[in-house]
Coordinates of C-alpha atoms and ligand atoms in Angstrom, one line a residue:
M28 CA 322.5 -43.9 106.5
C29 CA 325.6 -42.0 107.6
G30 CA 329.1 -43.2 106.8
I31 CA 331.8 -43.5 109.5
V32 CA 335.5 -44.0 109.3
G33 CA 337.8 -44.2 112.3
Y34 CA 341.5 -44.8 112.0
L35 CA 344.4 -45.4 114.4
G36 CA 347.7 -46.4 112.9
I37 CA 350.9 -45.7 111.2
Q38 CA 349.6 -44.0 108.1
N39 CA 348.3 -40.5 107.6
P40 CA 344.8 -40.5 109.1
K41 CA 343.7 -37.6 106.8
T42 CA 344.2 -39.6 103.6
I43 CA 342.8 -42.8 105.0
I44 CA 339.7 -41.1 106.4
I45 CA 338.9 -39.0 103.3
D46 CA 339.5 -41.9 100.9
G47 CA 337.3 -44.1 103.2
L48 CA 334.6 -41.5 103.3
K49 CA 334.6 -41.4 99.4
K50 CA 333.6 -45.0 99.4
L51 CA 330.9 -44.4 101.9
E52 CA 329.4 -41.2 100.4
Y53 CA 326.5 -43.3 99.0
R54 CA 325.3 -43.6 102.7
G55 CA 324.8 -39.9 103.1
Y56 CA 326.0 -36.8 101.4
D57 CA 324.6 -33.6 102.9
S58 CA 327.7 -32.7 105.0
A59 CA 330.9 -34.2 106.1
G60 CA 333.7 -33.7 108.6
V61 CA 336.9 -35.0 110.2
A62 CA 338.5 -34.7 113.7
I63 CA 342.1 -35.7 113.7
I64 CA 344.7 -35.2 116.4
H65 CA 347.3 -32.5 115.6
D66 CA 350.0 -31.4 118.0
G67 CA 348.1 -33.1 120.8
K68 CA 344.9 -31.2 120.1
T69 CA 341.7 -32.1 118.2
K70 CA 341.6 -30.4 114.8
R71 CA 338.0 -30.6 113.6
I72 CA 337.0 -29.5 110.1
R73 CA 333.5 -29.8 108.7
A74 CA 331.7 -28.7 105.5
Q75 CA 328.2 -28.5 104.3
G76 CA 327.4 -30.4 101.1
K77 CA 329.1 -33.2 99.4
L78 CA 332.4 -34.7 100.5
K79 CA 334.2 -32.6 97.8
A80 CA 333.6 -29.5 99.9
L81 CA 335.4 -31.1 102.9
E82 CA 338.1 -32.4 100.7
D83 CA 338.8 -28.9 99.4
K84 CA 338.8 -27.6 103.0
V85 CA 341.3 -30.1 104.4
Q86 CA 343.5 -30.2 101.3
N87 CA 346.2 -27.9 102.7
E88 CA 345.8 -28.9 106.4
E89 CA 348.5 -30.6 108.3
F90 CA 347.8 -33.4 110.8
N91 CA 350.7 -35.0 112.7
G92 CA 348.7 -37.3 114.9
H93 CA 347.9 -41.0 114.3
V94 CA 344.3 -41.1 115.1
G95 CA 341.2 -39.6 113.7
I96 CA 337.5 -40.0 112.9
G97 CA 335.4 -38.9 109.9
H98 CA 331.8 -38.9 108.9
T99 CA 329.5 -38.3 105.9
R100 CA 326.0 -37.4 106.9
W101 CA 322.4 -38.1 106.0
A102 CA 320.5 -35.8 108.2
T103 CA 318.0 -37.1 110.7
H104 CA 317.9 -34.5 113.6
G105 CA 318.8 -31.0 112.5
A106 CA 319.2 -29.4 109.1
P107 CA 322.0 -30.5 106.8
N108 CA 324.4 -27.6 107.6
E109 CA 327.9 -27.3 109.0
R110 CA 326.7 -26.7 112.5
N111 CA 325.1 -30.1 112.5
A112 CA 327.8 -31.9 110.7
H113 CA 329.9 -34.5 112.5
P114 CA 332.2 -35.0 114.3
H115 CA 330.6 -33.3 117.3
Q116 CA 333.1 -32.0 119.9
V117 CA 332.4 -31.5 123.5
G118 CA 335.4 -30.7 125.7
E119 CA 338.1 -33.2 124.8
I120 CA 335.7 -35.6 123.3
S121 CA 334.9 -35.9 119.6
L122 CA 332.4 -38.3 118.2
V123 CA 330.7 -39.5 115.0
H124 CA 327.3 -41.1 115.0
N125 CA 325.2 -43.1 112.5
G126 CA 321.5 -43.6 113.6
I127 CA 319.0 -42.0 115.9
I128 CA 319.0 -41.4 119.6
E129 CA 315.3 -41.9 120.5
N130 CA 315.4 -40.5 124.0
Y131 CA 317.3 -37.4 122.9
L132 CA 314.7 -34.9 124.2
E133 CA 314.9 -36.3 127.7
I134 CA 318.7 -36.3 127.6
K135 CA 318.8 -32.8 126.2
E136 CA 316.5 -31.4 129.0
E137 CA 318.7 -33.1 131.6
L138 CA 321.9 -31.7 130.1
L139 CA 320.4 -28.2 129.7
A140 CA 319.4 -28.3 133.4
Q141 CA 323.0 -29.1 134.3
G142 CA 324.1 -26.0 132.3
A143 CA 325.5 -27.7 129.2
I144 CA 326.0 -25.6 126.2
I145 CA 324.6 -27.3 123.2
T146 CA 325.8 -26.0 119.9
S147 CA 323.9 -28.1 117.3
D148 CA 320.4 -29.4 116.7
T149 CA 321.5 -33.0 116.6
D150 CA 320.9 -35.9 118.9
S151 CA 324.5 -37.0 118.3
E152 CA 326.1 -34.1 120.2
L153 CA 324.2 -35.1 123.3
V154 CA 326.1 -38.4 123.4
A155 CA 329.4 -36.5 123.3
H156 CA 328.2 -34.4 126.3
L157 CA 327.3 -37.6 128.3
I158 CA 330.7 -39.1 127.6
W159 CA 332.5 -35.8 128.4
N160 CA 330.6 -35.6 131.8
E161 CA 331.8 -39.1 132.6
I162 CA 335.4 -38.8 131.5
Q163 CA 335.9 -35.7 133.6
K164 CA 335.2 -37.9 136.6
N165 CA 337.0 -41.1 135.8
Q166 CA 339.6 -40.2 133.1
N167 CA 338.9 -43.5 131.4
L168 CA 337.4 -43.5 127.8
L169 CA 336.3 -47.1 127.8
Q170 CA 334.7 -46.9 131.2
S171 CA 332.9 -43.6 130.2
V172 CA 331.4 -45.2 127.1
Q173 CA 330.3 -48.3 129.1
N174 CA 328.7 -46.1 131.7
I175 CA 326.6 -44.1 129.2
L176 CA 325.5 -47.1 127.1
K177 CA 322.5 -47.7 129.4
R178 CA 321.4 -44.1 129.0
I179 CA 320.9 -44.0 125.3
V180 CA 318.0 -45.7 123.5
G181 CA 317.7 -46.0 119.7
A182 CA 319.7 -47.1 116.8
F183 CA 323.3 -46.0 116.8
S184 CA 326.8 -46.8 115.9
I185 CA 329.3 -44.4 117.4
V186 CA 333.1 -43.9 117.3
V187 CA 334.7 -41.7 120.0
L188 CA 338.0 -40.0 120.2
W189 CA 339.6 -38.5 123.3
E190 CA 342.1 -35.8 122.7
K191 CA 344.0 -36.6 125.9
S192 CA 344.6 -40.1 124.8
P193 CA 345.8 -39.9 121.2
N194 CA 346.5 -43.7 120.8
E195 CA 343.0 -44.8 121.6
L196 CA 339.5 -45.2 120.0
V197 CA 336.3 -46.6 121.4
A198 CA 333.3 -47.6 119.3
F199 CA 330.0 -49.2 120.1
K200 CA 326.8 -50.0 118.2
D201 CA 323.2 -51.0 118.6
G202 CA 321.6 -51.1 115.1
P203 CA 323.6 -49.6 112.2
P204 CA 326.6 -51.6 111.1
L205 CA 330.1 -51.1 112.4
I206 CA 333.0 -53.2 111.3
V207 CA 336.6 -53.3 112.5
G208 CA 339.4 -53.7 110.0
L209 CA 342.6 -55.2 111.3
S210 CA 346.1 -54.7 109.8
K211 CA 346.6 -56.9 106.8
D212 CA 350.0 -58.1 107.9
K213 CA 348.8 -58.9 111.4
S214 CA 351.2 -56.4 112.9
N215 CA 348.5 -54.6 114.8
D216 CA 350.0 -51.4 113.4
E217 CA 346.7 -50.0 112.3
F218 CA 343.0 -50.3 112.9
F219 CA 340.0 -49.1 111.0
I220 CA 336.4 -48.7 112.3
V221 CA 334.0 -48.4 109.4
S222 CA 330.3 -48.5 108.5
D223 CA 331.0 -50.6 105.5
V224 CA 334.1 -52.7 104.6
Q225 CA 334.4 -50.9 101.3
A226 CA 335.9 -48.0 103.2
A227 CA 338.9 -50.1 104.3
L228 CA 339.1 -52.7 101.6
V229 CA 342.2 -51.1 99.9
H230 CA 344.1 -51.5 103.2
T231 CA 343.0 -54.8 104.5
N232 CA 340.9 -57.9 104.0
R233 CA 340.7 -58.8 107.7
F234 CA 337.4 -57.7 109.3
V235 CA 335.5 -58.2 112.6
Y236 CA 331.8 -57.5 112.5
L237 CA 330.4 -56.0 115.7
N238 CA 327.1 -57.2 117.0
D239 CA 324.5 -55.0 118.7
R240 CA 325.4 -53.7 122.1
E241 CA 329.1 -54.5 121.7
V242 CA 331.9 -52.2 122.5
V243 CA 335.3 -52.2 120.8
H244 CA 338.4 -50.7 122.5
I245 CA 341.5 -50.0 120.6
K246 CA 344.6 -48.7 122.5
D247 CA 348.2 -48.6 121.3
H248 CA 348.6 -51.9 119.4
S249 CA 345.8 -53.9 121.0
I250 CA 342.1 -54.4 120.5
S251 CA 339.5 -55.7 122.9
Y252 CA 335.7 -56.4 122.5
Y253 CA 333.1 -56.2 125.3
N254 CA 329.4 -56.9 125.7
A255 CA 327.0 -54.4 127.2
D256 CA 327.8 -55.8 130.7
G257 CA 331.5 -55.1 130.3
E258 CA 332.4 -58.7 129.8
K259 CA 335.3 -59.4 127.4
L260 CA 334.4 -61.2 124.2
N261 CA 336.3 -63.3 121.7
K262 CA 335.2 -62.2 118.3
P263 CA 335.8 -64.2 115.1
E264 CA 337.7 -62.6 112.2
S265 CA 336.5 -62.8 108.6
I266 CA 338.7 -62.7 105.6
L267 CA 337.0 -60.9 102.7
D268 CA 338.0 -61.8 99.1
W269 CA 336.5 -58.8 97.4
S270 CA 338.8 -57.0 95.0
T271 CA 339.1 -53.2 95.1
D272 CA 338.1 -53.1 91.4
M273 CA 334.7 -54.0 92.5
V274 CA 334.3 -50.6 94.2
E275 CA 335.7 -48.5 91.3
K276 CA 333.8 -47.0 88.4
M277 CA 336.0 -48.8 85.8
G278 CA 335.7 -46.0 83.2
F279 CA 331.9 -45.6 83.4
E280 CA 330.6 -42.1 83.9
H281 CA 328.5 -43.3 86.9
Y282 CA 328.5 -46.2 89.3
M283 CA 324.9 -46.9 88.3
L284 CA 325.8 -47.2 84.6
K285 CA 328.6 -49.5 85.5
E286 CA 326.3 -51.6 87.6
L287 CA 323.7 -51.7 84.8
Y288 CA 326.3 -53.1 82.5
E289 CA 327.5 -55.6 85.0
Q290 CA 324.1 -57.3 85.0
P291 CA 324.8 -60.1 82.6
R292 CA 327.7 -61.1 84.8
S293 CA 326.1 -60.4 88.1
V294 CA 323.0 -62.5 87.2
A295 CA 325.2 -65.3 86.1
N296 CA 327.2 -65.1 89.3
A297 CA 324.0 -65.1 91.4
M298 CA 322.8 -68.3 89.8
A299 CA 326.1 -70.2 89.6
P300 CA 326.2 -71.7 93.1
Y301 CA 322.6 -73.1 92.8
I302 CA 322.6 -74.6 89.3
D303 CA 324.2 -77.7 87.9
T304 CA 325.1 -76.6 84.3
D305 CA 325.8 -80.2 83.2
T306 CA 322.4 -81.6 84.1
H307 CA 320.4 -78.4 83.9
T308 CA 319.0 -78.9 87.4
V309 CA 318.8 -76.9 90.5
K310 CA 320.9 -78.0 93.5
L311 CA 319.3 -78.6 96.8
T312 CA 322.2 -78.2 99.2
D313 CA 323.0 -77.0 102.7
I314 CA 322.4 -73.2 102.7
G315 CA 322.8 -72.8 106.4
F316 CA 320.0 -75.2 106.9
D317 CA 319.2 -78.3 104.9
A318 CA 317.2 -76.8 102.1
E319 CA 315.4 -80.0 101.1
T320 CA 314.2 -80.7 104.7
V321 CA 313.1 -77.2 105.3
F322 CA 311.4 -76.6 101.9
K323 CA 309.5 -79.9 102.3
K324 CA 307.9 -79.1 105.6
I325 CA 306.8 -75.4 105.1
D326 CA 303.2 -74.5 104.8
R327 CA 303.6 -70.8 104.0
V328 CA 306.1 -68.4 102.8
I329 CA 306.2 -64.8 104.0
F330 CA 308.4 -62.2 102.3
V331 CA 309.6 -59.1 104.1
A332 CA 311.6 -56.3 102.4
C333 CA 311.6 -52.6 101.5
G334 CA 311.7 -50.6 98.3
T335 CA 313.1 -52.3 95.3
S336 CA 313.7 -55.4 97.3
F337 CA 310.0 -55.5 98.2
Y338 CA 309.1 -55.4 94.5
A339 CA 311.4 -58.4 94.0
A340 CA 309.5 -60.1 96.8
M341 CA 306.2 -59.4 95.0
I342 CA 307.6 -61.3 92.0
G343 CA 308.7 -64.1 94.4
K344 CA 305.1 -64.5 95.3
Y345 CA 304.0 -65.0 91.7
L346 CA 306.9 -67.5 91.2
I347 CA 306.4 -69.6 94.4
E348 CA 302.6 -69.7 94.3
Q349 CA 302.4 -70.6 90.7
I350 CA 305.3 -73.1 90.6
C351 CA 305.0 -74.6 94.1
R352 CA 301.4 -74.0 95.0
V353 CA 302.5 -72.8 98.4
P354 CA 300.7 -69.8 99.8
V355 CA 302.8 -66.6 99.9
D356 CA 302.4 -63.3 101.7
T357 CA 304.5 -60.3 101.0
D358 CA 304.9 -57.4 103.4
V359 CA 306.6 -54.1 103.4
A360 CA 308.9 -54.6 106.4
S361 CA 307.9 -51.4 108.1
E362 CA 304.3 -52.5 108.1
F363 CA 305.0 -56.1 109.1
R364 CA 306.9 -55.2 112.2
Y365 CA 304.1 -53.1 113.7
R366 CA 300.9 -54.9 112.6
R367 CA 301.2 -57.9 115.0
P368 CA 301.3 -60.3 112.0
V369 CA 300.1 -63.9 112.3
I370 CA 303.0 -66.1 111.6
P371 CA 301.7 -69.7 111.5
K372 CA 303.8 -72.7 112.4
N373 CA 305.9 -74.0 109.5
S374 CA 306.2 -70.6 108.0
L375 CA 309.4 -69.7 106.1
V376 CA 310.1 -66.0 106.4
I377 CA 312.3 -64.8 103.6
S378 CA 313.9 -61.4 103.9
I379 CA 315.3 -59.7 100.9
S380 CA 317.9 -56.9 101.4
Q381 CA 320.7 -55.8 99.1
S382 CA 322.6 -54.2 102.0
G383 CA 321.5 -56.6 104.7
E384 CA 321.3 -53.6 107.0
T385 CA 317.9 -52.0 106.3
A386 CA 316.5 -51.3 109.8
D387 CA 312.9 -52.2 109.1
T388 CA 313.7 -55.4 107.4
L389 CA 316.1 -56.4 110.2
A390 CA 313.4 -55.7 112.8
A391 CA 310.8 -57.7 110.8
V392 CA 313.3 -60.6 110.7
R393 CA 313.9 -60.4 114.4
L394 CA 310.1 -60.4 115.0
A395 CA 309.7 -63.5 112.8
K396 CA 312.5 -65.2 114.8
E397 CA 310.7 -64.5 118.0
H398 CA 307.7 -66.3 116.6
G399 CA 309.8 -69.3 115.8
A400 CA 309.7 -69.0 112.0
E401 CA 312.3 -70.5 109.8
L402 CA 314.4 -67.7 108.4
L403 CA 316.0 -67.4 105.0
S404 CA 317.8 -64.3 104.0
I405 CA 318.6 -63.2 100.5
T406 CA 321.3 -60.5 100.7
N407 CA 324.2 -59.1 98.7
V408 CA 326.4 -58.6 101.8
A409 CA 327.6 -61.7 103.6
H410 CA 327.9 -61.2 107.4
S411 CA 325.5 -58.2 107.3
S412 CA 323.1 -57.9 110.2
I413 CA 320.2 -59.5 108.4
D414 CA 322.4 -62.3 107.1
R415 CA 323.7 -63.0 110.5
E416 CA 320.2 -63.2 112.0
A417 CA 318.9 -65.9 109.6
A418 CA 319.6 -69.6 109.6
G419 CA 319.4 -70.0 105.8
H420 CA 321.4 -67.8 103.4
M421 CA 321.2 -67.2 99.7
Y422 CA 323.5 -64.6 98.2
M423 CA 322.9 -62.2 95.3
N424 CA 326.6 -62.4 94.5
S425 CA 326.3 -59.1 92.6
G426 CA 329.5 -57.5 93.9
V427 CA 329.4 -54.1 95.6
E428 CA 326.5 -52.0 94.5
I429 CA 327.3 -48.3 95.1
G430 CA 324.6 -46.4 93.0
V431 CA 321.8 -45.5 95.4
A432 CA 319.3 -46.8 92.9
S433 CA 319.4 -50.6 93.1
T434 CA 319.8 -52.3 89.7
K435 CA 322.1 -55.3 89.6
A436 CA 321.0 -56.5 93.0
F437 CA 317.4 -56.5 91.8
T438 CA 318.0 -58.6 88.7
S439 CA 320.2 -61.0 90.7
T440 CA 317.5 -61.3 93.3
L441 CA 315.0 -62.2 90.6
A442 CA 317.3 -64.9 89.4
I443 CA 317.6 -66.3 92.9
L444 CA 313.9 -66.2 93.4
N445 CA 313.4 -68.2 90.2
I446 CA 315.9 -70.8 91.6
L447 CA 314.2 -70.8 95.0
A448 CA 310.8 -71.5 93.5
L449 CA 312.3 -74.5 91.6
Q450 CA 314.1 -75.7 94.7
I451 CA 310.9 -75.6 96.9
S452 CA 308.9 -77.4 94.2
K453 CA 311.7 -80.0 93.8
A454 CA 312.0 -80.6 97.5
R455 CA 308.2 -81.3 97.6
G456 CA 308.4 -83.7 94.7
A457 CA 306.3 -81.4 92.6
L458 CA 308.8 -80.5 89.9
A459 CA 308.8 -82.8 86.8
P460 CA 312.4 -83.3 85.6
V461 CA 311.4 -82.1 82.1
S462 CA 310.0 -78.8 83.5
E463 CA 313.0 -78.3 85.7
K464 CA 315.3 -78.6 82.7
Q465 CA 313.2 -76.2 80.7
Y466 CA 313.1 -73.6 83.5
V467 CA 316.9 -73.9 84.1
Q468 CA 317.8 -73.6 80.4
N469 CA 315.6 -70.6 80.2
L470 CA 317.4 -69.1 83.2
L471 CA 320.8 -69.8 81.8
A472 CA 319.8 -67.8 78.7
V473 CA 319.1 -64.7 80.8
P474 CA 322.6 -63.1 80.9
G475 CA 322.8 -63.2 77.1
Q476 CA 319.3 -61.7 76.9
I477 CA 320.3 -58.8 79.2
E478 CA 323.2 -58.1 76.9
V479 CA 320.8 -57.7 74.0
V480 CA 318.5 -55.4 76.0
L481 CA 321.4 -53.2 77.1
A482 CA 321.6 -52.1 73.5
Y483 CA 318.7 -49.8 74.5
D484 CA 321.2 -47.6 76.2
K485 CA 321.9 -45.6 73.0
Y486 CA 318.1 -45.5 72.3
F487 CA 317.3 -43.9 75.6
S488 CA 320.2 -41.6 75.6
E489 CA 318.7 -40.1 72.4
A490 CA 315.1 -40.3 73.5
A491 CA 315.7 -38.7 76.9
E492 CA 315.4 -35.2 75.4
Q493 CA 311.9 -36.0 74.1
L494 CA 310.8 -37.8 77.2
K495 CA 311.7 -34.9 79.4
K496 CA 308.6 -33.0 78.2
Y497 CA 306.1 -35.3 79.9
K498 CA 304.6 -34.1 83.2
G499 CA 304.0 -37.5 84.5
F500 CA 304.6 -41.2 83.8
L501 CA 302.2 -44.0 84.5
Y502 CA 303.8 -47.5 84.5
L503 CA 301.5 -50.4 83.8
G504 CA 301.9 -54.2 83.9
R505 CA 300.0 -57.3 84.7
G506 CA 301.1 -60.4 86.6
V507 CA 304.9 -60.5 87.1
S508 CA 305.1 -57.3 85.0
Y509 CA 303.1 -55.4 87.6
P510 CA 305.9 -55.3 90.2
I511 CA 308.2 -54.4 87.3
A512 CA 305.9 -51.4 86.6
L513 CA 306.2 -50.4 90.3
E514 CA 310.0 -50.7 90.1
G515 CA 310.2 -48.7 86.8
A516 CA 308.2 -45.9 88.5
L517 CA 310.4 -46.0 91.6
K518 CA 313.6 -45.7 89.5
L519 CA 312.2 -42.7 87.7
K520 CA 311.0 -41.0 90.9
E521 CA 314.3 -41.5 92.8
L522 CA 316.6 -40.6 89.9
A523 CA 314.8 -38.0 87.7
Y524 CA 312.5 -36.6 90.4
M525 CA 309.6 -36.9 88.0
H526 CA 306.1 -37.9 89.0
A527 CA 305.6 -41.6 88.2
E528 CA 303.1 -44.1 89.4
G529 CA 303.1 -47.9 89.0
Y530 CA 299.8 -49.6 88.5
A531 CA 298.4 -53.0 87.8
A532 CA 297.1 -52.4 84.2
G533 CA 293.6 -53.7 85.1
E534 CA 293.3 -51.1 87.9
M535 CA 293.7 -48.1 85.5
K536 CA 290.0 -47.6 85.0
H537 CA 289.4 -47.5 88.7
G538 CA 291.0 -44.1 89.0
P539 CA 294.3 -43.3 87.3
L540 CA 292.5 -43.0 83.9
A541 CA 291.4 -39.6 85.1
L542 CA 295.0 -38.4 85.1
I543 CA 295.5 -39.1 81.4
D544 CA 296.0 -36.4 78.9
D545 CA 298.7 -35.7 76.3
N546 CA 301.1 -34.6 79.0
M547 CA 301.1 -38.1 80.4
A548 CA 303.4 -40.9 79.2
I549 CA 302.2 -44.5 79.7
V550 CA 305.0 -47.0 80.0
V551 CA 303.7 -50.5 79.6
V552 CA 305.4 -53.8 80.2
A553 CA 303.5 -56.2 78.0
P554 CA 305.4 -59.3 77.1
T555 CA 303.6 -61.9 75.0
D556 CA 301.7 -64.0 77.5
E557 CA 298.0 -64.9 78.2
L558 CA 297.4 -61.5 79.7
L559 CA 298.7 -59.5 76.7
D560 CA 295.3 -58.9 75.0
K561 CA 293.8 -57.6 78.2
T562 CA 296.8 -55.2 78.6
I563 CA 296.3 -54.0 75.0
S564 CA 292.7 -53.2 75.7
N565 CA 293.8 -51.1 78.7
L566 CA 296.2 -49.3 76.5
Q567 CA 293.5 -48.5 73.9
E568 CA 291.5 -46.8 76.7
A569 CA 294.5 -44.7 77.6
K570 CA 295.4 -43.9 74.1
A571 CA 291.9 -42.8 73.3
R572 CA 292.3 -40.1 76.1
G573 CA 295.5 -38.7 74.7
G574 CA 298.1 -40.8 76.6
K575 CA 301.4 -41.3 74.9
I576 CA 302.6 -44.9 75.0
I577 CA 306.0 -46.3 75.5
S578 CA 305.8 -50.1 75.3
I579 CA 308.0 -53.0 76.1
G580 CA 306.9 -56.2 74.3
T581 CA 308.2 -59.5 73.0
G582 CA 309.8 -59.6 69.6
E583 CA 308.0 -57.8 66.8
N584 CA 304.6 -57.2 68.3
K585 CA 302.8 -55.3 65.6
S586 CA 299.7 -54.3 67.5
L587 CA 301.7 -53.0 70.4
K588 CA 304.1 -51.2 68.1
S589 CA 301.4 -49.5 66.1
M590 CA 299.8 -47.9 69.1
S591 CA 303.1 -46.7 70.7
E592 CA 305.3 -43.7 70.4
Y593 CA 308.3 -45.9 71.4
Y594 CA 308.3 -49.7 71.2
L595 CA 311.1 -51.8 72.7
S596 CA 311.4 -55.4 71.8
L597 CA 312.5 -58.0 74.3
P598 CA 313.9 -61.5 73.4
H599 CA 311.5 -64.4 73.9
S600 CA 311.6 -66.0 77.4
L601 CA 309.4 -67.7 79.8
W602 CA 307.1 -65.6 82.1
T603 CA 309.4 -66.6 85.0
T604 CA 312.4 -64.8 83.7
N605 CA 310.7 -62.0 81.7
P606 CA 310.9 -59.5 84.6
I607 CA 314.7 -59.9 84.8
I608 CA 315.0 -58.7 81.2
S609 CA 312.1 -56.3 81.0
V610 CA 313.3 -54.2 83.9
V611 CA 316.5 -53.3 82.1
P612 CA 315.0 -50.8 79.7
L613 CA 313.2 -49.1 82.6
Q614 CA 316.5 -48.8 84.5
L615 CA 318.1 -47.3 81.4
M616 CA 315.3 -44.9 80.8
A617 CA 315.4 -43.6 84.4
Y618 CA 319.2 -43.3 84.2
H619 CA 319.2 -41.3 80.9
L620 CA 316.3 -39.0 81.9
A621 CA 318.0 -38.2 85.2
H622 CA 321.3 -37.6 83.5
S623 CA 319.9 -35.4 80.8
L624 CA 318.1 -33.3 83.4
G625 CA 321.5 -32.8 85.1
Y626 CA 320.8 -34.7 88.3
D627 CA 323.3 -36.7 90.3
V628 CA 322.5 -40.2 89.2
D629 CA 324.6 -42.0 91.9
Q630 CA 323.5 -39.9 94.8
P631 CA 319.9 -38.7 94.3
R632 CA 318.8 -36.0 96.7
N633 CA 317.4 -36.9 100.1
L634 CA 318.3 -40.6 99.8
A635 CA 320.9 -42.9 101.1
K636 CA 321.9 -46.4 100.0
S637 CA 321.6 -48.2 103.2
V638 CA 318.6 -47.2 105.4
T639 CA 319.6 -48.0 108.9
V640 CA 317.0 -45.9 110.6
E641 CA 313.3 -46.5 110.6
Ligands
AGP24 C1 316.2 -48.8 95.4 O1 316.6 -48.2 94.2 C2 316.1 -47.9 96.6 N1 317.3 -47.2 96.7 C3 315.6 -48.5 97.8 O2 314.2 -48.7 97.6 C4 316.1 -49.9 98.4 O3 315.8 -50.9 97.5 C5 315.6 -50.1 99.8 O4 316.0 -49.1 100.6 C6 315.9 -51.4 100.4 O5 317.3 -51.6 100.6 P1 317.9 -53.0 100.9 O6 317.7 -53.9 99.7 O7 319.4 -52.7 101.1 O8 317.3 -53.5 102.1

């Protein structure tokens, strides 16, 4: 949720840290700060609000040291003000923290009893006190961190700077991600410690991913890793081949708009490794485990995910149950992890997470692992915590997604789920070659169909002014279009802060119909399928009560068009891929409404891209 950048090296820490934080602002943006050594002392500057406020504040500040830490915050404990902004400083210790210290009350009472002066409302500052207490006794930063590790409970990643030792940084984590960047030329002239590789990608492609309860110690030109018992570890290095272009706006006004437009390519990239384009078949290869063997033996699939990824999972259920006839459960990860779920033998637990770091999804995956389930992760970030936990891996291959509202990762996931359903069916000998070919050809047409639908961009940018007048939006769909209705409503809520509900169209008369009057817009996803007539009947009921209809249908659907204020026509496709194209107009509609209302599309209020606390 918060973004961390630590730097020790030959370049100017101020520039490196501020530029790194810019790449991490998606993780939290209510306050920011830096602590950098200058003339042998810690110079700490913090500002409430977005990073720009901090940038303005540090612009004319000089720093002559080579080490510093920075932070962009998403508040958990304590209001989002400057007092609570990181870094926190106690004595000679400064520290940045991402996560939650669960036993903070107990620690706080103990510190207050010892006479500590606590200057913020955060749990993070307490950790700085603990380290400061230790270091006064032993004058050793690494030892002090190792000593307090047992004292703190929760989810945290922390980087610590000691003013007295200006060539040293110590970091540790248990939960939220923390990655070490090593100097590109192997000179050991510089080190980065970041919450996300994006913050250091312009400087290096060499990264080391910390696991939970690991400590990293950087001093002078060397780096060492330890486990919680203080034993030295050998950590593997990963080379990342992402280009820095992937994390720039490339001329688009917002990251979200750029990501919307990337969808034809990102969906094609997602499918590419799993499809043979010569034979129009799906490949059944090794994805960490032997896909054919695992898919053949499973008796049940259980999806765990949160938010938009959960809606993708709901579509996964329709696909796998209908194509493979294997029973599928879907669970919001935060419920799954606490409801003592029954995970029968031969269950395949599939986690979906763009970031691969969502705390609840990670906990659900670990729980499933304890129960002996086979684990498959679908993530966009290779080597992320969830990815590392699973035996099987499928990747969204969407490129970096910066906009807090997930778009291209969602459509890529739906493409992957289509492929997965075909793979499971094929492994079980239940997929007729002719059907496989038809499904695959239909999938291969999707990138082009998304291109067509992106033309609604102009339409929504014009319609946004009119749509703003509605007090509420009811999104309706049946079958695979039901999760799309939920996703459309979520996009509108998180971006335009408008009241929106997603409903299964058949449920409308069981309550939501009472909401309908002429201030209510009804957005219906109604592709031509065997459920269309039923959905049209539901719409008649809503229209009769004054509801204004915005409909998304297939081709020139006259009956749907005649009852709608706005009608959007989608290209013809099979039901399996329809959700991938029908969500695009809903993404555009939310984007343009939010933009025309003057809201920050990339960084909606109160949210963060990667939710690493529960
Ligand atoms: C999507 O627009 C949301 N920002 C949010 O629901 C997101 O999908 C959810 O937090 C899960 O994230 P993940 O895919 O990274 O696990």
